[in-house]
PDB file of C-alpha atoms and ligand atoms in Angstrom:
ATOM      1  CA  UNK A 148     -51.095 -64.845-184.206  1.00  0.00           C
ATOM      2  CA  UNK A 149     -49.916 -63.110-181.136  1.00  0.00           C
ATOM      3  CA  UNK A 150     -52.244 -61.591-178.073  1.00  0.00           C
ATOM      4  CA  UNK A 151     -50.965 -57.966-179.416  1.00  0.00           C
ATOM      5  CA  UNK A 152     -52.534 -58.950-183.128  1.00  0.00           C
ATOM      6  CA  UNK A 153     -55.408 -59.248-181.773  1.00  0.00           C
ATOM      7  CA  UNK A 154     -55.900 -56.298-179.262  1.00  0.00           C
ATOM      8  CA  UNK A 155     -54.632 -54.608-183.330  1.00  0.00           C
ATOM      9  CA  UNK A 156     -57.785 -56.623-184.821  1.00  0.00           C
ATOM     10  CA  UNK A 157     -59.862 -54.600-181.387  1.00  0.00           C
ATOM     11  CA  UNK A 158     -58.262 -51.621-181.874  1.00  0.00           C
ATOM     12  CA  UNK A 159     -58.761 -51.557-185.697  1.00  0.00           C
ATOM     13  CA  UNK A 160     -62.020 -52.285-185.510  1.00  0.00           C
ATOM     14  CA  UNK A 161     -62.677 -49.737-183.590  1.00  0.00           C
ATOM     15  CA  UNK A 162     -63.972 -52.594-181.090  1.00  0.00           C
ATOM     16  CA  UNK A 163     -61.537 -51.290-177.976  1.00  0.00           C
ATOM     17  CA  UNK A 164     -63.953 -48.560-176.053  1.00  0.00           C
ATOM     18  CA  UNK A 165     -63.311 -46.058-173.149  1.00  0.00           C
ATOM     19  CA  UNK A 166     -66.253 -44.926-170.876  1.00  0.00           C
ATOM     20  CA  UNK A 167     -68.334 -46.733-168.052  1.00  0.00           C
ATOM     21  CA  UNK A 168     -69.557 -50.129-168.847  1.00  0.00           C
ATOM     22  CA  UNK A 169     -71.976 -51.960-167.466  1.00  0.00           C
ATOM     23  CA  UNK A 170     -71.048 -56.048-167.487  1.00  0.00           C
ATOM     24  CA  UNK A 171     -72.802 -59.075-168.494  1.00  0.00           C
ATOM     25  CA  UNK A 172     -71.998 -59.585-164.513  1.00  0.00           C
ATOM     26  CA  UNK A 173     -72.982 -56.713-162.949  1.00  0.00           C
ATOM     27  CA  UNK A 174     -69.224 -55.322-162.588  1.00  0.00           C
ATOM     28  CA  UNK A 175     -68.200 -51.813-164.182  1.00  0.00           C
ATOM     29  CA  UNK A 176     -64.972 -51.069-166.338  1.00  0.00           C
ATOM     30  CA  UNK A 177     -63.898 -48.133-168.340  1.00  0.00           C
ATOM     31  CA  UNK A 178     -62.794 -50.720-170.732  1.00  0.00           C
ATOM     32  CA  UNK A 179     -65.189 -51.993-173.565  1.00  0.00           C
ATOM     33  CA  UNK A 180     -64.680 -54.875-175.852  1.00  0.00           C
ATOM     34  CA  UNK A 181     -67.086 -54.376-178.675  1.00  0.00           C
ATOM     35  CA  UNK A 182     -66.864 -57.754-180.115  1.00  0.00           C
ATOM     36  CA  UNK A 183     -69.415 -57.651-182.314  1.00  0.00           C
ATOM     37  CA  UNK A 184     -67.349 -54.577-184.207  1.00  0.00           C
ATOM     38  CA  UNK A 185     -64.845 -57.382-184.792  1.00  0.00           C
ATOM     39  CA  UNK A 186     -68.028 -59.805-186.225  1.00  0.00           C
ATOM     40  CA  UNK A 187     -69.504 -56.498-188.534  1.00  0.00           C
ATOM     41  CA  UNK A 188     -66.197 -58.008-191.318  1.00  0.00           C
ATOM     42  CA  UNK A 189     -66.088 -61.374-192.348  1.00  0.00           C
ATOM     43  CA  UNK A 190     -62.743 -61.113-193.148  1.00  0.00           C
ATOM     44  CA  UNK A 191     -61.347 -60.087-189.922  1.00  0.00           C
ATOM     45  CA  UNK A 192     -63.441 -62.521-188.329  1.00  0.00           C
ATOM     46  CA  UNK A 193     -61.943 -65.458-189.737  1.00  0.00           C
ATOM     47  CA  UNK A 194     -58.543 -64.405-189.325  1.00  0.00           C
ATOM     48  CA  UNK A 195     -59.019 -64.255-185.847  1.00  0.00           C
ATOM     49  CA  UNK A 196     -61.331 -66.703-185.669  1.00  0.00           C
ATOM     50  CA  UNK A 197     -58.798 -69.491-187.234  1.00  0.00           C
ATOM     51  CA  UNK A 198     -56.501 -68.633-184.987  1.00  0.00           C
ATOM     52  CA  UNK A 199     -58.412 -69.209-182.689  1.00  0.00           C
ATOM     53  CA  UNK A 200     -58.993 -72.856-184.473  1.00  0.00           C
ATOM     54  CA  UNK A 201     -55.693 -73.730-184.608  1.00  0.00           C
ATOM     55  CA  UNK A 202     -55.353 -72.807-180.617  1.00  0.00           C
ATOM     56  CA  UNK A 203     -58.260 -75.367-180.219  1.00  0.00           C
ATOM     57  CA  UNK A 204     -56.882 -78.194-182.493  1.00  0.00           C
ATOM     58  CA  UNK A 205     -53.260 -77.763-180.690  1.00  0.00           C
ATOM     59  CA  UNK A 206     -54.537 -77.820-177.319  1.00  0.00           C
ATOM     60  CA  UNK A 207     -57.554 -80.385-177.170  1.00  0.00           C
ATOM     61  CA  UNK A 208     -56.926 -82.404-180.855  1.00  0.00           C
ATOM     62  CA  UNK A 209     -59.772 -83.478-182.921  1.00  0.00           C
ATOM     63  CA  UNK A 210     -63.178 -81.465-182.104  1.00  0.00           C
ATOM     64  CA  UNK A 211     -66.723 -82.336-183.366  1.00  0.00           C
ATOM     65  CA  UNK A 212     -68.921 -79.646-181.679  1.00  0.00           C
ATOM     66  CA  UNK A 213     -68.632 -75.540-181.071  1.00  0.00           C
ATOM     67  CA  UNK A 214     -70.995 -74.841-178.655  1.00  0.00           C
ATOM     68  CA  UNK A 215     -71.900 -71.549-178.850  1.00  0.00           C
ATOM     69  CA  UNK A 216     -73.698 -69.071-175.651  1.00  0.00           C
ATOM     70  CA  UNK A 217     -75.648 -66.437-177.545  1.00  0.00           C
ATOM     71  CA  UNK A 218     -75.485 -63.384-178.673  1.00  0.00           C
ATOM     72  CA  UNK A 219     -72.470 -62.936-178.542  1.00  0.00           C
ATOM     73  CA  UNK A 220     -70.773 -66.436-179.108  1.00  0.00           C
ATOM     74  CA  UNK A 221     -72.034 -67.030-182.154  1.00  0.00           C
ATOM     75  CA  UNK A 222     -70.922 -65.625-185.020  1.00  0.00           C
ATOM     76  CA  UNK A 223     -67.082 -66.521-183.441  1.00  0.00           C
ATOM     77  CA  UNK A 224     -68.310 -70.616-182.854  1.00  0.00           C
ATOM     78  CA  UNK A 225     -69.555 -70.311-186.707  1.00  0.00           C
ATOM     79  CA  UNK A 226     -66.646 -69.476-187.527  1.00  0.00           C
ATOM     80  CA  UNK A 227     -64.228 -70.991-185.632  1.00  0.00           C
ATOM     81  CA  UNK A 228     -66.216 -74.676-186.043  1.00  0.00           C
ATOM     82  CA  UNK A 229     -65.871 -73.576-189.878  1.00  0.00           C
ATOM     83  CA  UNK A 230     -62.020 -73.716-189.296  1.00  0.00           C
ATOM     84  CA  UNK A 231     -62.259 -76.709-187.047  1.00  0.00           C
ATOM     85  CA  UNK A 232     -64.242 -78.494-189.479  1.00  0.00           C
ATOM     86  CA  UNK A 233     -66.812 -79.018-187.734  1.00  0.00           C
ATOM     87  CA  UNK A 234     -70.962 -78.126-186.296  1.00  0.00           C
ATOM     88  CA  UNK A 235     -71.299 -75.173-184.678  1.00  0.00           C
ATOM     89  CA  UNK A 236     -74.710 -74.565-182.417  1.00  0.00           C
ATOM     90  CA  UNK A 237     -75.014 -72.113-179.397  1.00  0.00           C
ATOM     91  CA  UNK A 238     -77.370 -72.077-176.733  1.00  0.00           C
ATOM     92  CA  UNK A 239     -79.687 -68.942-176.050  1.00  0.00           C
ATOM     93  CA  UNK A 240     -81.833 -68.226-172.867  1.00  0.00           C
ATOM     94  CA  UNK A 241     -85.022 -69.735-172.681  1.00  0.00           C
ATOM     95  CA  UNK A 242     -86.403 -68.136-168.590  1.00  0.00           C
ATOM     96  CA  UNK A 243     -83.742 -66.704-168.356  1.00  0.00           C
ATOM     97  CA  UNK A 244     -81.218 -70.101-168.544  1.00  0.00           C
ATOM     98  CA  UNK A 245     -79.459 -70.760-171.877  1.00  0.00           C
ATOM     99  CA  UNK A 246     -80.825 -74.241-173.098  1.00  0.00           C
ATOM    100  CA  UNK A 247     -80.375 -75.634-176.371  1.00  0.00           C
ATOM    101  CA  UNK A 248     -82.630 -75.386-178.907  1.00  0.00           C
ATOM    102  CA  UNK A 249     -84.269 -75.547-182.733  1.00  0.00           C
ATOM    103  CA  UNK A 250     -83.861 -79.339-182.754  1.00  0.00           C
ATOM    104  CA  UNK A 251     -79.235 -78.957-181.973  1.00  0.00           C
ATOM    105  CA  UNK A 252     -78.519 -81.846-180.767  1.00  0.00           C
ATOM    106  CA  UNK A 253     -74.507 -83.047-178.615  1.00  0.00           C
ATOM    107  CA  UNK A 254     -74.632 -86.067-179.173  1.00  0.00           C
ATOM    108  CA  UNK A 255     -72.549 -89.520-176.986  1.00  0.00           C
ATOM    109  CA  UNK A 256     -68.968 -89.851-177.601  1.00  0.00           C
ATOM    110  CA  UNK A 257     -69.034 -85.937-180.016  1.00  0.00           C
ATOM    111  CA  UNK A 258     -66.303 -84.020-178.707  1.00  0.00           C
ATOM    112  CA  UNK A 259     -66.834 -81.067-177.312  1.00  0.00           C
ATOM    113  CA  UNK A 260     -65.190 -77.582-177.093  1.00  0.00           C
ATOM    114  CA  UNK A 261     -66.888 -74.016-175.487  1.00  0.00           C
ATOM    115  CA  UNK A 262     -66.413 -71.457-177.301  1.00  0.00           C
ATOM    116  CA  UNK A 263     -66.832 -67.711-175.937  1.00  0.00           C
ATOM    117  CA  UNK A 264     -65.884 -64.780-177.383  1.00  0.00           C
ATOM    118  CA  UNK A 265     -64.882 -62.467-173.942  1.00  0.00           C
ATOM    119  CA  UNK A 266     -64.547 -64.394-170.961  1.00  0.00           C
ATOM    120  CA  UNK A 267     -65.116 -61.335-167.963  1.00  0.00           C
ATOM    121  CA  UNK A 268     -65.485 -63.334-164.979  1.00  0.00           C
ATOM    122  CA  UNK A 269     -66.632 -66.487-166.442  1.00  0.00           C
ATOM    123  CA  UNK A 270     -70.766 -66.925-164.752  1.00  0.00           C
ATOM    124  CA  UNK A 271     -71.367 -66.910-168.976  1.00  0.00           C
ATOM    125  CA  UNK A 272     -68.955 -70.071-169.589  1.00  0.00           C
ATOM    126  CA  UNK A 273     -70.340 -71.928-166.258  1.00  0.00           C
ATOM    127  CA  UNK A 274     -73.819 -71.128-167.589  1.00  0.00           C
ATOM    128  CA  UNK A 275     -72.706 -72.816-171.339  1.00  0.00           C
ATOM    129  CA  UNK A 276     -70.945 -75.683-169.849  1.00  0.00           C
ATOM    130  CA  UNK A 277     -73.958 -76.573-167.589  1.00  0.00           C
ATOM    131  CA  UNK A 278     -76.445 -76.727-170.424  1.00  0.00           C
ATOM    132  CA  UNK A 279     -73.887 -78.873-172.362  1.00  0.00           C
ATOM    133  CA  UNK A 280     -73.607 -80.756-169.879  1.00  0.00           C
ATOM    134  CA  UNK A 281     -77.064 -81.574-170.003  1.00  0.00           C
ATOM    135  CA  UNK A 282     -76.692 -83.996-172.883  1.00  0.00           C
ATOM    136  CA  UNK A 283     -74.250 -86.644-174.012  1.00  0.00           C
ATOM    137  CA  UNK A 284     -71.428 -85.335-175.328  1.00  0.00           C
ATOM    138  CA  UNK A 285     -67.817 -84.831-173.807  1.00  0.00           C
ATOM    139  CA  UNK A 286     -66.416 -81.396-173.374  1.00  0.00           C
ATOM    140  CA  UNK A 287     -63.696 -81.573-173.520  1.00  0.00           C
ATOM    141  CA  UNK A 288     -62.319 -77.195-172.767  1.00  0.00           C
ATOM    142  CA  UNK A 289     -63.136 -73.985-173.040  1.00  0.00           C
ATOM    143  CA  UNK A 290     -62.046 -71.500-175.551  1.00  0.00           C
ATOM    144  CA  UNK A 291     -62.687 -67.408-176.204  1.00  0.00           C
ATOM    145  CA  UNK A 292     -60.880 -64.721-177.638  1.00  0.00           C
ATOM    146  CA  UNK A 293     -60.477 -62.416-174.936  1.00  0.00           C
ATOM    147  CA  UNK A 294     -59.860 -63.689-171.095  1.00  0.00           C
ATOM    148  CA  UNK A 295     -60.286 -60.445-169.514  1.00  0.00           C
ATOM    149  CA  UNK A 296     -59.521 -62.243-166.097  1.00  0.00           C
ATOM    150  CA  UNK A 297     -56.023 -62.762-167.138  1.00  0.00           C
ATOM    151  CA  UNK A 298     -56.622 -66.466-166.574  1.00  0.00           C
ATOM    152  CA  UNK A 299     -58.280 -66.129-162.944  1.00  0.00           C
ATOM    153  CA  UNK A 300     -62.132 -67.218-164.224  1.00  0.00           C
ATOM    154  CA  UNK A 301     -62.367 -70.853-163.390  1.00  0.00           C
ATOM    155  CA  UNK A 302     -65.302 -72.067-165.662  1.00  0.00           C
ATOM    156  CA  UNK A 303     -64.816 -76.267-164.023  1.00  0.00           C
ATOM    157  CA  UNK A 304     -63.020 -77.128-167.734  1.00  0.00           C
ATOM    158  CA  UNK A 305     -59.381 -75.926-169.201  1.00  0.00           C
ATOM    159  CA  UNK A 306     -59.973 -72.522-170.896  1.00  0.00           C
ATOM    160  CA  UNK A 307     -58.013 -71.033-173.100  1.00  0.00           C
ATOM    161  CA  UNK A 308     -57.519 -67.763-174.899  1.00  0.00           C
ATOM    162  CA  UNK A 309     -55.921 -66.265-177.857  1.00  0.00           C
ATOM    163  CA  UNK A 310     -54.655 -63.098-175.259  1.00  0.00           C
ATOM    164  CA  UNK A 311     -54.992 -62.008-171.950  1.00  0.00           C
ATOM    165  CA  UNK A 312     -56.317 -58.544-170.740  1.00  0.00           C
ATOM    166  CA  UNK A 313     -55.975 -57.313-167.257  1.00  0.00           C
ATOM    167  CA  UNK A 314     -58.129 -54.737-167.142  1.00  0.00           C
ATOM    168  CA  UNK A 315     -60.311 -53.404-163.978  1.00  0.00           C
ATOM    169  CA  UNK A 316     -63.818 -53.857-163.190  1.00  0.00           C
ATOM    170  CA  UNK A 317     -65.545 -52.684-159.791  1.00  0.00           C
ATOM    171  CA  UNK A 318     -68.741 -53.244-158.177  1.00  0.00           C
ATOM    172  CA  UNK A 319     -71.535 -50.739-158.658  1.00  0.00           C
ATOM    173  CA  UNK A 320     -71.030 -49.633-154.984  1.00  0.00           C
ATOM    174  CA  UNK A 321     -67.158 -49.429-155.335  1.00  0.00           C
ATOM    175  CA  UNK A 322     -66.755 -47.094-158.001  1.00  0.00           C
ATOM    176  CA  UNK A 323     -63.714 -44.536-158.391  1.00  0.00           C
ATOM    177  CA  UNK A 324     -65.082 -41.296-159.112  1.00  0.00           C
ATOM    178  CA  UNK A 325     -63.955 -40.637-162.087  1.00  0.00           C
ATOM    179  CA  UNK A 326     -65.946 -43.989-163.081  1.00  0.00           C
ATOM    180  CA  UNK A 327     -68.764 -42.424-161.089  1.00  0.00           C
ATOM    181  CA  UNK A 328     -68.434 -38.736-163.488  1.00  0.00           C
ATOM    182  CA  UNK A 329     -69.526 -40.880-166.956  1.00  0.00           C
ATOM    183  CA  UNK A 330     -72.937 -42.319-167.528  1.00  0.00           C
ATOM    184  CA  UNK A 331     -73.140 -45.781-167.371  1.00  0.00           C
ATOM    185  CA  UNK A 332     -73.912 -48.127-170.923  1.00  0.00           C
ATOM    186  CA  UNK A 333     -74.891 -51.399-171.152  1.00  0.00           C
ATOM    187  CA  UNK A 334     -73.651 -53.092-174.261  1.00  0.00           C
ATOM    188  CA  UNK A 335     -74.890 -56.928-173.674  1.00  0.00           C
ATOM    189  CA  UNK A 336     -77.639 -58.937-173.929  1.00  0.00           C
ATOM    190  CA  UNK A 337     -77.973 -60.443-170.375  1.00  0.00           C
ATOM    191  CA  UNK A 338     -81.382 -58.800-168.458  1.00  0.00           C
ATOM    192  CA  UNK A 339     -79.482 -57.264-165.122  1.00  0.00           C
ATOM    193  CA  UNK A 340     -81.796 -56.937-162.154  1.00  0.00           C
ATOM    194  CA  UNK A 341     -81.828 -52.841-161.618  1.00  0.00           C
TER     195      UNK A 341
HETATM  196  O1  PRP B  74     -67.518 -64.055-167.863  1.00  0.00           O
HETATM  197  P1  PRP B  74     -68.729 -63.046-167.812  1.00  0.00           P
HETATM  198  O2  PRP B  74     -68.437 -62.120-166.414  1.00  0.00           O
HETATM  199  O3  PRP B  74     -69.827 -64.356-168.248  1.00  0.00           O
HETATM  200  O4  PRP B  74     -68.527 -61.896-168.823  1.00  0.00           O
HETATM  201  C1  PRP B  74     -68.858 -61.988-170.617  1.00  0.00           C
HETATM  202  C2  PRP B  74     -69.633 -62.755-171.700  1.00  0.00           C
HETATM  203  O5  PRP B  74     -70.413 -61.236-171.436  1.00  0.00           O
HETATM  204  C3  PRP B  74     -71.199 -61.008-172.623  1.00  0.00           C
HETATM  205  O6  PRP B  74     -72.171 -61.539-172.950  1.00  0.00           O
HETATM  206  P2  PRP B  74     -73.354 -61.110-172.181  1.00  0.00           P
HETATM  207  O7  PRP B  74     -74.390 -61.272-171.422  1.00  0.00           O
HETATM  208  O8  PRP B  74     -73.174 -59.435-172.731  1.00  0.00           O
HETATM  209  O9  PRP B  74     -74.616 -60.652-173.485  1.00  0.00           O
HETATM  210  P3  PRP B  74     -74.140 -61.387-175.600  1.00  0.00           P
HETATM  211  O10 PRP B  74     -73.059 -61.887-175.691  1.00  0.00           O
HETATM  212  O11 PRP B  74     -75.009 -60.827-175.723  1.00  0.00           O
HETATM  213  O12 PRP B  74     -73.138 -59.603-176.333  1.00  0.00           O
HETATM  214  C4  PRP B  74     -69.563 -61.436-173.339  1.00  0.00           C
HETATM  215  O13 PRP B  74     -70.126 -62.352-174.887  1.00  0.00           O
HETATM  216  C5  PRP B  74     -70.033 -62.913-172.555  1.00  0.00           C
HETATM  217  O14 PRP B  74     -70.886 -64.128-172.974  1.00  0.00           O
HETATM  218  O1  ORO B  75     -68.661 -58.698-168.688  1.00  0.00           O
HETATM  219  C1  ORO B  75     -68.675 -58.113-170.180  1.00  0.00           C
HETATM  220  O2  ORO B  75     -70.062 -58.594-170.083  1.00  0.00           O
HETATM  221  C2  ORO B  75     -67.721 -57.783-171.303  1.00  0.00           C
HETATM  222  C3  ORO B  75     -66.780 -57.105-171.610  1.00  0.00           C
HETATM  223  C4  ORO B  75     -65.898 -56.699-172.848  1.00  0.00           C
HETATM  224  O3  ORO B  75     -65.517 -56.314-173.009  1.00  0.00           O
HETATM  225  N1  ORO B  75     -66.818 -57.238-174.060  1.00  0.00           N
HETATM  226  C5  ORO B  75     -68.119 -57.313-174.125  1.00  0.00           C
HETATM  227  O4  ORO B  75     -68.455 -58.319-175.031  1.00  0.00           O
HETATM  228  N2  ORO B  75     -68.466 -58.175-172.905  1.00  0.00           N
HETATM  229 MG1   MG B  76     -72.050 -62.947-174.038  1.00  0.00          MG
END
């Protein structure tokens, strides 16, 4: 699946939003990829995640466990694991920090890939990777559907994506006037201090 085809999936799903958004990192952007509009459609999700699974297999080889950060990573992590024929587990926040809970395990010798939906600054990916690295399995790399950092995010392991985007994101005190004129909304689940 080409990068353009991935963006078409977002467009066709009504997932490519314009406005004024507060991102997970606290940065502000006029563009938001509402991935849940992709994941509400199992057929579209399968199409996108089987492409991600194929890219992961071609890049990193055989995988035993996909680990994803909640909430956004859970559905693509599961569907990508289905394409890879492996397990899917997720980390979730406990006292603000990603942890593996619910009896999930990453045992010694397991080849692990971190699957994220969208990467902007790479902060959530790095936090997810730090949680994975508390367990004995071998993290071979990271993968996402859209890399909004256009390849700039450093998550500490090789990061692959189905497509890269170069979209603006601004600190809250450096907004261009056209963005400052629009009320901001925060679609994601991370608690951001006011
Ligand atoms: O690269 P970053 O700057 O960390 O931004 C990307 C992260 O932001 C979103 O998650 P969010 O924390 O908004 O919550 P969600 O997964 O519940 O949507 C998205 O799912 C990524 O995890
Ligand atoms: O950076 C983010 O928080 C983010 C950006 C985006 O386009 N979509 C999303 O779900 N999160
Ligand atoms: Mg997320």
